[in-house]
Amino acid sequence: MSTANRYQHIKSTKPILGKARKLKDLMLKSDNRICADCGAPDPKWASANIGVFLCLKCGDVHRALGPDVSKVLSVTLDDWSDSDIDSMVEVGGNSYANSIYEAFLPKDHPKPKLNSTMEYRTKFIRAKYETQDFLTPSLRIASKGSFNSTNSVKSVTSNFTSTSISGKHVAEDTREFVGELNITVVRGIQLAVRDMLTSDPYVILLLGEQKAQTTVKPSDLNPVWNEVLKLSVPRNYGPLKLQVYDHDTFSADDIMGEAEIDLQPMITAAMAFGDPSRIGDMQIGRWFMTKDNALLKDSTVNVVAGKVKQEVHLKLQNVESGEIELELEWVPIL
């Protein structure tokens, strides 16, 4: 069945059609074109409450866990409610969900493959979602064996609206900003030439209406900045946008590439763990490299000396060459 026909069985009311378009767009992202659990191509099933796309075999295992653990729907045959579509879209798909559910997947515990036995497939899926063995206890959404219909990645991110950093309940959070980022622009690597033989690069960071900029590094294709730029994170934050320019004295500055940094894995993990000064050094999350982002390798979120930090290595987009290394530090607003 073609992509255009996959959603022909979804309810035809106007609200559903509009949301079904968002679901279809989500499914077309490269990381959602494979099964979240085994990597099989062209998944035609999904767990609406967990927020992942699944192949038939993994979907069967999820269905056996029961709808309180995983609500399995066909993306071609079943009717999707508004809330089911909202859950999928809010989570963001396989990469976002896996950054939570597989944050602590041991290297000696490989994921199932396309040809894995049902026994191993079942063992892995139950450990991942039912007993949540690959999350640390403080990040587990529910206690082992006691899942409920609301447990999903969005249950973690709902901390923004239901709790403060310290865990104290608030009736309504009206803060404009939920935290701050200290972003160290470490260095550039093999940046593009925009003058005769070199460039005069500088970096701009954009978050919402905010803008921050590094100094210009004259005649340097491998500049080292180690400059800290500070930005506040609004409640409804989007991606952190990075742009590199070549400074020109007598004409407009030339673009030398750009990239986007997804802040959700870092902020979700930081909010779930609470005050980092109360826990030891450890990994608490991960942003996965996919074809849809600019990462050169997976980016882990770690607590280091009581601070939440994330090292990011980016390949600049829409340019012939260039890489940028950053270090992000999350500072909660208490």
PDB file of C-alpha atoms in Angstrom, residues 13-306:
ATOM      1  CA  THR A  13     -14.144  14.034  10.302  1.00  0.00           C
ATOM      2  CA  LYS A  14     -12.243  17.287   9.807  1.00  0.00           C
ATOM      3  CA  PRO A  15     -10.527  17.361  13.215  1.00  0.00           C
ATOM      4  CA  ILE A  16      -9.252  13.801  12.727  1.00  0.00           C
ATOM      5  CA  LEU A  17      -8.036  14.549   9.221  1.00  0.00           C
ATOM      6  CA  GLY A  18      -6.020  17.493  10.446  1.00  0.00           C
ATOM      7  CA  LYS A  19      -4.401  15.491  13.205  1.00  0.00           C
ATOM      8  CA  ALA A  20      -3.961  12.462  10.974  1.00  0.00           C
ATOM      9  CA  ARG A  21      -1.820  14.636   8.717  1.00  0.00           C
ATOM     10  CA  LYS A  22       0.469  15.334  11.700  1.00  0.00           C
ATOM     11  CA  LEU A  23       0.655  11.618  12.428  1.00  0.00           C
ATOM     12  CA  LYS A  24       1.490  10.872   8.798  1.00  0.00           C
ATOM     13  CA  ASP A  25       4.221  13.513   8.789  1.00  0.00           C
ATOM     14  CA  LEU A  26       5.621  11.998  11.984  1.00  0.00           C
ATOM     15  CA  MET A  27       5.679   8.547  10.460  1.00  0.00           C
ATOM     16  CA  LEU A  28       7.627   9.769   7.421  1.00  0.00           C
ATOM     17  CA  LYS A  29      10.642  10.831   9.512  1.00  0.00           C
ATOM     18  CA  SER A  30      13.548   8.477   8.893  1.00  0.00           C
ATOM     19  CA  ASP A  31      13.799   7.153  12.464  1.00  0.00           C
ATOM     20  CA  ASN A  32      10.080   6.312  12.392  1.00  0.00           C
ATOM     21  CA  ARG A  33      10.391   4.314   9.163  1.00  0.00           C
ATOM     22  CA  ILE A  34      11.865   1.435  11.132  1.00  0.00           C
ATOM     23  CA  CYS A  35      10.552  -0.467  14.137  1.00  0.00           C
ATOM     24  CA  ALA A  36      11.532   1.181  17.431  1.00  0.00           C
ATOM     25  CA  ASP A  37      12.426  -2.169  18.982  1.00  0.00           C
ATOM     26  CA  CYS A  38      14.036  -4.318  16.258  1.00  0.00           C
ATOM     27  CA  GLY A  39      14.763  -1.972  13.346  1.00  0.00           C
ATOM     28  CA  ALA A  40      12.551  -3.766  10.833  1.00  0.00           C
ATOM     29  CA  PRO A  41      11.629  -1.494   7.915  1.00  0.00           C
ATOM     30  CA  ASP A  42       8.213  -0.019   7.118  1.00  0.00           C
ATOM     31  CA  PRO A  43       6.409  -0.436  10.478  1.00  0.00           C
ATOM     32  CA  LYS A  44       2.638  -0.499  10.140  1.00  0.00           C
ATOM     33  CA  TRP A  45       1.741  -0.603  13.830  1.00  0.00           C
ATOM     34  CA  ALA A  46       2.188   1.834  16.692  1.00  0.00           C
ATOM     35  CA  SER A  47       1.916   2.017  20.461  1.00  0.00           C
ATOM     36  CA  ALA A  48      -0.214   5.108  20.941  1.00  0.00           C
ATOM     37  CA  ASN A  49       0.482   5.603  24.656  1.00  0.00           C
ATOM     38  CA  ILE A  50       4.235   4.922  24.431  1.00  0.00           C
ATOM     39  CA  GLY A  51       4.614   6.845  21.180  1.00  0.00           C
ATOM     40  CA  VAL A  52       6.583   4.412  18.987  1.00  0.00           C
ATOM     41  CA  PHE A  53       6.128   2.774  15.592  1.00  0.00           C
ATOM     42  CA  LEU A  54       6.367  -1.018  15.456  1.00  0.00           C
ATOM     43  CA  CYS A  55       6.657  -3.931  13.059  1.00  0.00           C
ATOM     44  CA  LEU A  56       4.103  -6.746  13.082  1.00  0.00           C
ATOM     45  CA  LYS A  57       6.198  -9.082  15.269  1.00  0.00           C
ATOM     46  CA  CYS A  58       7.031  -6.458  17.903  1.00  0.00           C
ATOM     47  CA  GLY A  59       3.457  -5.191  17.729  1.00  0.00           C
ATOM     48  CA  ASP A  60       2.252  -8.671  18.655  1.00  0.00           C
ATOM     49  CA  VAL A  61       4.507  -8.663  21.735  1.00  0.00           C
ATOM     50  CA  HIS A  62       3.285  -5.197  22.746  1.00  0.00           C
ATOM     51  CA  ARG A  63      -0.329  -6.336  22.330  1.00  0.00           C
ATOM     52  CA  ALA A  64       0.311  -9.293  24.621  1.00  0.00           C
ATOM     53  CA  LEU A  65       1.445  -6.888  27.353  1.00  0.00           C
ATOM     54  CA  GLY A  66      -2.070  -5.459  27.436  1.00  0.00           C
ATOM     55  CA  PRO A  67      -3.414  -1.967  26.654  1.00  0.00           C
ATOM     56  CA  ASP A  68      -2.479  -0.664  30.107  1.00  0.00           C
ATOM     57  CA  VAL A  69       1.154  -1.129  29.126  1.00  0.00           C
ATOM     58  CA  SER A  70       1.010  -0.597  25.369  1.00  0.00           C
ATOM     59  CA  LYS A  71      -2.029   0.431  23.325  1.00  0.00           C
ATOM     60  CA  VAL A  72      -1.331  -1.033  19.883  1.00  0.00           C
ATOM     61  CA  LEU A  73      -3.038   0.397  16.799  1.00  0.00           C
ATOM     62  CA  SER A  74      -2.647  -0.205  13.090  1.00  0.00           C
ATOM     63  CA  VAL A  75      -1.635   2.895  11.153  1.00  0.00           C
ATOM     64  CA  THR A  76      -3.662   1.666   8.168  1.00  0.00           C
ATOM     65  CA  LEU A  77      -6.682  -0.177   9.553  1.00  0.00           C
ATOM     66  CA  ASP A  78      -7.647   1.245  12.935  1.00  0.00           C
ATOM     67  CA  ASP A  79      -9.571   4.381  13.802  1.00  0.00           C
ATOM     68  CA  TRP A  80      -7.389   6.805  15.743  1.00  0.00           C
ATOM     69  CA  SER A  81      -8.901   9.092  18.359  1.00  0.00           C
ATOM     70  CA  ASP A  82      -7.746  12.662  18.863  1.00  0.00           C
ATOM     71  CA  SER A  83      -6.030  11.697  22.109  1.00  0.00           C
ATOM     72  CA  ASP A  84      -4.191   8.767  20.481  1.00  0.00           C
ATOM     73  CA  ILE A  85      -2.809  11.020  17.751  1.00  0.00           C
ATOM     74  CA  ASP A  86      -1.950  13.737  20.278  1.00  0.00           C
ATOM     75  CA  SER A  87       0.041  11.194  22.312  1.00  0.00           C
ATOM     76  CA  MET A  88       2.092  10.102  19.320  1.00  0.00           C
ATOM     77  CA  VAL A  89       2.785  13.640  18.148  1.00  0.00           C
ATOM     78  CA  GLU A  90       3.645  14.877  21.645  1.00  0.00           C
ATOM     79  CA  VAL A  91       6.229  12.138  22.185  1.00  0.00           C
ATOM     80  CA  GLY A  92       7.806  12.788  18.796  1.00  0.00           C
ATOM     81  CA  GLY A  93       8.400   9.223  17.654  1.00  0.00           C
ATOM     82  CA  ASN A  94      10.988   6.484  18.016  1.00  0.00           C
ATOM     83  CA  SER A  95      14.125   8.518  18.702  1.00  0.00           C
ATOM     84  CA  TYR A  96      12.520  10.539  21.491  1.00  0.00           C
ATOM     85  CA  ALA A  97      10.978   7.487  23.142  1.00  0.00           C
ATOM     86  CA  ASN A  98      14.173   5.450  22.838  1.00  0.00           C
ATOM     87  CA  SER A  99      16.208   8.284  24.349  1.00  0.00           C
ATOM     88  CA  ILE A 100      14.202   7.626  27.530  1.00  0.00           C
ATOM     89  CA  TYR A 101      13.485   3.886  27.443  1.00  0.00           C
ATOM     90  CA  GLU A 102      16.975   2.901  26.209  1.00  0.00           C
ATOM     91  CA  ALA A 103      19.037   5.568  27.967  1.00  0.00           C
ATOM     92  CA  PHE A 104      20.853   2.892  29.994  1.00  0.00           C
ATOM     93  CA  LEU A 105      20.740  -0.043  27.590  1.00  0.00           C
ATOM     94  CA  PRO A 106      23.853  -2.114  28.410  1.00  0.00           C
ATOM     95  CA  LYS A 107      26.313  -2.750  25.604  1.00  0.00           C
ATOM     96  CA  ASP A 108      26.078  -6.472  26.300  1.00  0.00           C
ATOM     97  CA  HIS A 109      22.263  -6.424  25.933  1.00  0.00           C
ATOM     98  CA  PRO A 110      21.692  -5.990  22.174  1.00  0.00           C
ATOM     99  CA  LYS A 111      18.335  -4.995  20.742  1.00  0.00           C
ATOM    100  CA  PRO A 112      16.411  -7.605  18.754  1.00  0.00           C
ATOM    101  CA  LYS A 113      16.991  -7.775  15.020  1.00  0.00           C
ATOM    102  CA  LEU A 114      14.633  -8.466  12.149  1.00  0.00           C
ATOM    103  CA  ASN A 115      15.259 -12.221  12.399  1.00  0.00           C
ATOM    104  CA  SER A 116      15.415 -12.505  16.209  1.00  0.00           C
ATOM    105  CA  THR A 117      13.377 -15.216  17.901  1.00  0.00           C
ATOM    106  CA  MET A 118      10.051 -14.323  19.477  1.00  0.00           C
ATOM    107  CA  GLU A 119      11.468 -15.456  22.811  1.00  0.00           C
ATOM    108  CA  TYR A 120      14.298 -12.918  22.727  1.00  0.00           C
ATOM    109  CA  ARG A 121      12.059 -10.241  21.229  1.00  0.00           C
ATOM    110  CA  THR A 122       9.535 -10.716  24.032  1.00  0.00           C
ATOM    111  CA  LYS A 123      12.214 -10.700  26.735  1.00  0.00           C
ATOM    112  CA  PHE A 124      13.663  -7.425  25.451  1.00  0.00           C
ATOM    113  CA  ILE A 125      10.335  -5.627  25.008  1.00  0.00           C
ATOM    114  CA  ARG A 126       9.096  -6.627  28.463  1.00  0.00           C
ATOM    115  CA  ALA A 127      12.365  -5.412  30.007  1.00  0.00           C
ATOM    116  CA  LYS A 128      12.226  -2.156  28.056  1.00  0.00           C
ATOM    117  CA  TYR A 129       8.627  -1.113  28.685  1.00  0.00           C
ATOM    118  CA  GLU A 130       7.059  -3.253  31.407  1.00  0.00           C
ATOM    119  CA  THR A 131       9.840  -3.463  33.984  1.00  0.00           C
ATOM    120  CA  GLN A 132      11.778  -0.501  32.521  1.00  0.00           C
ATOM    121  CA  ASP A 133      15.144  -2.104  33.167  1.00  0.00           C
ATOM    122  CA  PHE A 134      17.004   0.383  30.982  1.00  0.00           C
ATOM    123  CA  LEU A 135      15.919   3.401  33.004  1.00  0.00           C
ATOM    124  CA  THR A 136      17.354   4.295  36.388  1.00  0.00           C
ATOM    125  CA  PRO A 137      14.859   3.939  39.260  1.00  0.00           C
ATOM    126  CA  SER A 138      14.458   7.694  39.676  1.00  0.00           C
ATOM    127  CA  LEU A 139      13.408   8.030  36.034  1.00  0.00           C
ATOM    128  CA  ARG A 140      10.960   5.144  35.957  1.00  0.00           C
ATOM    129  CA  ILE A 141       7.484   6.325  35.134  1.00  0.00           C
ATOM    130  CA  ALA A 142       5.788   3.629  37.166  1.00  0.00           C
ATOM    131  CA  SER A 143       6.892   0.902  39.555  1.00  0.00           C
ATOM    132  CA  LYS A 144       7.704  -2.493  38.085  1.00  0.00           C
ATOM    133  CA  GLY A 145       4.614  -4.453  37.136  1.00  0.00           C
ATOM    134  CA  SER A 146       2.240  -1.564  37.793  1.00  0.00           C
ATOM    135  CA  PHE A 147       1.984   0.321  34.524  1.00  0.00           C
ATOM    136  CA  ASN A 148      -1.079   2.425  33.903  1.00  0.00           C
ATOM    137  CA  SER A 149      -2.600   3.889  30.768  1.00  0.00           C
ATOM    138  CA  THR A 150      -0.911   7.251  31.214  1.00  0.00           C
ATOM    139  CA  ASN A 151       2.672   6.013  31.254  1.00  0.00           C
ATOM    140  CA  SER A 152       4.621   7.246  28.260  1.00  0.00           C
ATOM    141  CA  VAL A 153       7.458   9.613  27.553  1.00  0.00           C
ATOM    142  CA  LYS A 154       5.008  12.497  27.809  1.00  0.00           C
ATOM    143  CA  SER A 155       4.368  11.509  31.436  1.00  0.00           C
ATOM    144  CA  VAL A 156       7.942  12.565  32.128  1.00  0.00           C
ATOM    145  CA  THR A 157       7.705  15.800  30.149  1.00  0.00           C
ATOM    146  CA  SER A 158       4.456  16.679  31.933  1.00  0.00           C
ATOM    147  CA  ASN A 159       6.628  17.715  34.884  1.00  0.00           C
ATOM    148  CA  PHE A 160       6.775  21.109  33.220  1.00  0.00           C
ATOM    149  CA  THR A 161       3.119  21.731  33.979  1.00  0.00           C
ATOM    150  CA  SER A 162       2.503  19.700  37.133  1.00  0.00           C
ATOM    151  CA  THR A 163       5.643  20.011  39.245  1.00  0.00           C
ATOM    152  CA  SER A 164       8.559  22.254  39.930  1.00  0.00           C
ATOM    153  CA  ILE A 165      12.192  21.147  39.907  1.00  0.00           C
ATOM    154  CA  SER A 166      12.040  20.286  43.575  1.00  0.00           C
ATOM    155  CA  GLY A 167       8.993  18.075  43.025  1.00  0.00           C
ATOM    156  CA  LYS A 168       6.601  20.327  44.926  1.00  0.00           C
ATOM    157  CA  HIS A 169       3.157  20.441  43.353  1.00  0.00           C
ATOM    158  CA  VAL A 170       2.003  23.754  41.964  1.00  0.00           C
ATOM    159  CA  ALA A 171      -1.542  24.532  40.917  1.00  0.00           C
ATOM    160  CA  GLU A 172      -0.513  26.445  37.812  1.00  0.00           C
ATOM    161  CA  ASP A 173       2.962  27.212  36.533  1.00  0.00           C
ATOM    162  CA  THR A 174       2.945  30.624  34.890  1.00  0.00           C
ATOM    163  CA  ARG A 175       6.695  31.070  34.531  1.00  0.00           C
ATOM    164  CA  GLU A 176       7.789  32.419  31.175  1.00  0.00           C
ATOM    165  CA  PHE A 177      11.048  30.458  31.335  1.00  0.00           C
ATOM    166  CA  VAL A 178      11.709  26.989  32.775  1.00  0.00           C
ATOM    167  CA  GLY A 179      15.493  27.106  32.809  1.00  0.00           C
ATOM    168  CA  GLU A 180      18.667  28.482  31.312  1.00  0.00           C
ATOM    169  CA  LEU A 181      21.343  27.074  29.030  1.00  0.00           C
ATOM    170  CA  ASN A 182      25.024  27.781  29.305  1.00  0.00           C
ATOM    171  CA  ILE A 183      26.302  26.847  25.856  1.00  0.00           C
ATOM    172  CA  THR A 184      30.039  26.536  25.358  1.00  0.00           C
ATOM    173  CA  VAL A 185      30.922  26.908  21.701  1.00  0.00           C
ATOM    174  CA  VAL A 186      34.074  24.806  21.805  1.00  0.00           C
ATOM    175  CA  ARG A 187      35.465  24.799  18.288  1.00  0.00           C
ATOM    176  CA  GLY A 188      34.890  24.495  14.549  1.00  0.00           C
ATOM    177  CA  ILE A 189      36.477  21.856  12.329  1.00  0.00           C
ATOM    178  CA  GLN A 190      37.266  22.150   8.627  1.00  0.00           C
ATOM    179  CA  LEU A 191      34.879  25.039   8.083  1.00  0.00           C
ATOM    180  CA  ALA A 192      34.048  26.153   4.563  1.00  0.00           C
ATOM    181  CA  VAL A 193      36.140  28.700   2.657  1.00  0.00           C
ATOM    182  CA  ARG A 194      34.263  31.932   1.941  1.00  0.00           C
ATOM    183  CA  ASP A 195      37.119  34.359   1.192  1.00  0.00           C
ATOM    184  CA  MET A 196      40.067  33.734  -1.129  1.00  0.00           C
ATOM    185  CA  LEU A 197      41.676  30.910   0.859  1.00  0.00           C
ATOM    186  CA  THR A 198      40.076  31.067   4.288  1.00  0.00           C
ATOM    187  CA  SER A 199      37.179  32.536   6.307  1.00  0.00           C
ATOM    188  CA  ASP A 200      36.570  34.732   9.342  1.00  0.00           C
ATOM    189  CA  PRO A 201      33.975  32.621  11.177  1.00  0.00           C
ATOM    190  CA  TYR A 202      31.646  33.364  14.059  1.00  0.00           C
ATOM    191  CA  VAL A 203      28.690  31.442  15.510  1.00  0.00           C
ATOM    192  CA  ILE A 204      25.161  32.661  16.183  1.00  0.00           C
ATOM    193  CA  LEU A 205      22.750  30.782  18.472  1.00  0.00           C
ATOM    194  CA  LEU A 206      18.988  31.362  18.263  1.00  0.00           C
ATOM    195  CA  LEU A 207      16.288  30.206  20.679  1.00  0.00           C
ATOM    196  CA  GLY A 208      12.878  31.753  20.207  1.00  0.00           C
ATOM    197  CA  GLU A 209      13.371  35.531  20.170  1.00  0.00           C
ATOM    198  CA  GLN A 210      16.818  35.291  21.764  1.00  0.00           C
ATOM    199  CA  LYS A 211      20.139  35.567  19.969  1.00  0.00           C
ATOM    200  CA  ALA A 212      23.735  35.152  21.137  1.00  0.00           C
ATOM    201  CA  GLN A 213      26.971  35.414  19.183  1.00  0.00           C
ATOM    202  CA  THR A 214      30.617  34.439  19.540  1.00  0.00           C
ATOM    203  CA  THR A 215      33.574  36.589  18.588  1.00  0.00           C
ATOM    204  CA  VAL A 216      34.981  36.537  15.057  1.00  0.00           C
ATOM    205  CA  LYS A 217      38.045  34.352  14.466  1.00  0.00           C
ATOM    206  CA  PRO A 218      40.063  35.933  11.641  1.00  0.00           C
ATOM    207  CA  SER A 219      41.461  33.671   8.913  1.00  0.00           C
ATOM    208  CA  ASP A 220      40.752  30.398  10.706  1.00  0.00           C
ATOM    209  CA  LEU A 221      39.014  27.318   9.295  1.00  0.00           C
ATOM    210  CA  ASN A 222      39.566  25.378  12.546  1.00  0.00           C
ATOM    211  CA  PRO A 223      38.735  28.037  15.141  1.00  0.00           C
ATOM    212  CA  VAL A 224      38.789  27.404  18.884  1.00  0.00           C
ATOM    213  CA  TRP A 225      36.331  29.608  20.754  1.00  0.00           C
ATOM    214  CA  ASN A 226      35.628  28.028  24.158  1.00  0.00           C
ATOM    215  CA  GLU A 227      33.147  30.857  24.667  1.00  0.00           C
ATOM    216  CA  VAL A 228      30.066  30.502  26.893  1.00  0.00           C
ATOM    217  CA  LEU A 229      26.795  31.911  25.557  1.00  0.00           C
ATOM    218  CA  LYS A 230      23.717  32.086  27.805  1.00  0.00           C
ATOM    219  CA  LEU A 231      20.093  31.676  26.718  1.00  0.00           C
ATOM    220  CA  SER A 232      16.847  31.309  28.684  1.00  0.00           C
ATOM    221  CA  VAL A 233      14.576  28.383  27.814  1.00  0.00           C
ATOM    222  CA  PRO A 234      10.904  29.357  27.348  1.00  0.00           C
ATOM    223  CA  ARG A 235       8.104  27.053  28.443  1.00  0.00           C
ATOM    224  CA  ASN A 236       7.186  26.226  24.857  1.00  0.00           C
ATOM    225  CA  TYR A 237      10.718  25.834  23.604  1.00  0.00           C
ATOM    226  CA  GLY A 238      11.714  24.709  20.128  1.00  0.00           C
ATOM    227  CA  PRO A 239      15.075  23.608  18.752  1.00  0.00           C
ATOM    228  CA  LEU A 240      18.229  25.579  19.440  1.00  0.00           C
ATOM    229  CA  LYS A 241      19.363  26.904  16.068  1.00  0.00           C
ATOM    230  CA  LEU A 242      23.028  27.345  15.220  1.00  0.00           C
ATOM    231  CA  GLN A 243      24.386  29.351  12.304  1.00  0.00           C
ATOM    232  CA  VAL A 244      27.989  29.943  11.246  1.00  0.00           C
ATOM    233  CA  TYR A 245      28.909  33.060   9.260  1.00  0.00           C
ATOM    234  CA  ASP A 246      31.977  34.494   7.587  1.00  0.00           C
ATOM    235  CA  HIS A 247      32.526  38.106   8.652  1.00  0.00           C
ATOM    236  CA  ASP A 248      32.977  40.563   5.761  1.00  0.00           C
ATOM    237  CA  THR A 249      33.910  44.195   6.249  1.00  0.00           C
ATOM    238  CA  PHE A 250      32.510  45.653   3.045  1.00  0.00           C
ATOM    239  CA  SER A 251      29.660  43.282   2.167  1.00  0.00           C
ATOM    240  CA  ALA A 252      27.022  41.085   3.788  1.00  0.00           C
ATOM    241  CA  ASP A 253      28.324  38.214   5.884  1.00  0.00           C
ATOM    242  CA  ASP A 254      28.291  34.841   4.122  1.00  0.00           C
ATOM    243  CA  ILE A 255      26.576  31.800   5.619  1.00  0.00           C
ATOM    244  CA  MET A 256      28.944  28.904   6.392  1.00  0.00           C
ATOM    245  CA  GLY A 257      26.387  26.326   7.454  1.00  0.00           C
ATOM    246  CA  GLU A 258      23.704  25.732  10.053  1.00  0.00           C
ATOM    247  CA  ALA A 259      22.301  23.068  12.350  1.00  0.00           C
ATOM    248  CA  GLU A 260      19.553  22.497  14.915  1.00  0.00           C
ATOM    249  CA  ILE A 261      19.946  21.061  18.412  1.00  0.00           C
ATOM    250  CA  ASP A 262      16.993  19.167  19.859  1.00  0.00           C
ATOM    251  CA  LEU A 263      16.714  20.208  23.508  1.00  0.00           C
ATOM    252  CA  GLN A 264      14.008  17.728  24.493  1.00  0.00           C
ATOM    253  CA  PRO A 265      16.243  14.768  25.480  1.00  0.00           C
ATOM    254  CA  MET A 266      18.309  16.959  27.821  1.00  0.00           C
ATOM    255  CA  ILE A 267      15.457  18.892  29.383  1.00  0.00           C
ATOM    256  CA  THR A 268      13.217  15.825  29.732  1.00  0.00           C
ATOM    257  CA  ALA A 269      15.946  13.919  31.562  1.00  0.00           C
ATOM    258  CA  ALA A 270      16.915  16.903  33.724  1.00  0.00           C
ATOM    259  CA  MET A 271      13.324  17.547  34.783  1.00  0.00           C
ATOM    260  CA  ALA A 272      12.753  13.872  35.562  1.00  0.00           C
ATOM    261  CA  PHE A 273      15.805  13.612  37.810  1.00  0.00           C
ATOM    262  CA  GLY A 274      15.294  16.890  39.650  1.00  0.00           C
ATOM    263  CA  ASP A 275      18.126  18.520  41.579  1.00  0.00           C
ATOM    264  CA  PRO A 276      21.380  17.185  40.022  1.00  0.00           C
ATOM    265  CA  SER A 277      23.452  18.265  43.027  1.00  0.00           C
ATOM    266  CA  ARG A 278      21.826  15.457  45.027  1.00  0.00           C
ATOM    267  CA  ILE A 279      22.970  12.629  42.749  1.00  0.00           C
ATOM    268  CA  GLY A 280      26.371  11.356  41.708  1.00  0.00           C
ATOM    269  CA  ASP A 281      27.973  11.466  38.302  1.00  0.00           C
ATOM    270  CA  MET A 282      25.947   9.393  35.850  1.00  0.00           C
ATOM    271  CA  GLN A 283      24.345   9.298  32.429  1.00  0.00           C
ATOM    272  CA  ILE A 284      20.675  10.290  32.491  1.00  0.00           C
ATOM    273  CA  GLY A 285      19.686  10.547  28.833  1.00  0.00           C
ATOM    274  CA  ARG A 286      20.692  10.416  25.202  1.00  0.00           C
ATOM    275  CA  TRP A 287      19.965  12.199  21.922  1.00  0.00           C
ATOM    276  CA  PHE A 288      20.260   9.663  19.122  1.00  0.00           C
ATOM    277  CA  MET A 289      21.935  10.354  15.788  1.00  0.00           C
ATOM    278  CA  THR A 290      19.497   9.888  12.880  1.00  0.00           C
ATOM    279  CA  LYS A 291      19.335  10.850   9.216  1.00  0.00           C
ATOM    280  CA  ASP A 292      17.009  13.705  10.188  1.00  0.00           C
ATOM    281  CA  ASN A 293      19.417  15.512  12.503  1.00  0.00           C
ATOM    282  CA  ALA A 294      22.907  16.986  12.312  1.00  0.00           C
ATOM    283  CA  LEU A 295      24.551  14.759  14.918  1.00  0.00           C
ATOM    284  CA  LEU A 296      27.790  13.026  13.998  1.00  0.00           C
ATOM    285  CA  LYS A 297      27.350  10.586  16.898  1.00  0.00           C
ATOM    286  CA  ASP A 298      24.885   9.939  19.720  1.00  0.00           C
ATOM    287  CA  SER A 299      24.946  12.708  22.305  1.00  0.00           C
ATOM    288  CA  THR A 300      24.625  11.628  25.939  1.00  0.00           C
ATOM    289  CA  VAL A 301      23.199  13.709  28.778  1.00  0.00           C
ATOM    290  CA  ASN A 302      25.224  13.363  31.972  1.00  0.00           C
ATOM    291  CA  VAL A 303      25.325  14.619  35.516  1.00  0.00           C
ATOM    292  CA  VAL A 304      28.890  15.813  36.147  1.00  0.00           C
ATOM    293  CA  ALA A 305      29.856  17.339  39.482  1.00  0.00           C
ATOM    294  CA  GLY A 306      26.238  18.175  40.266  1.00  0.00           C
TER     295      GLY A 306
END
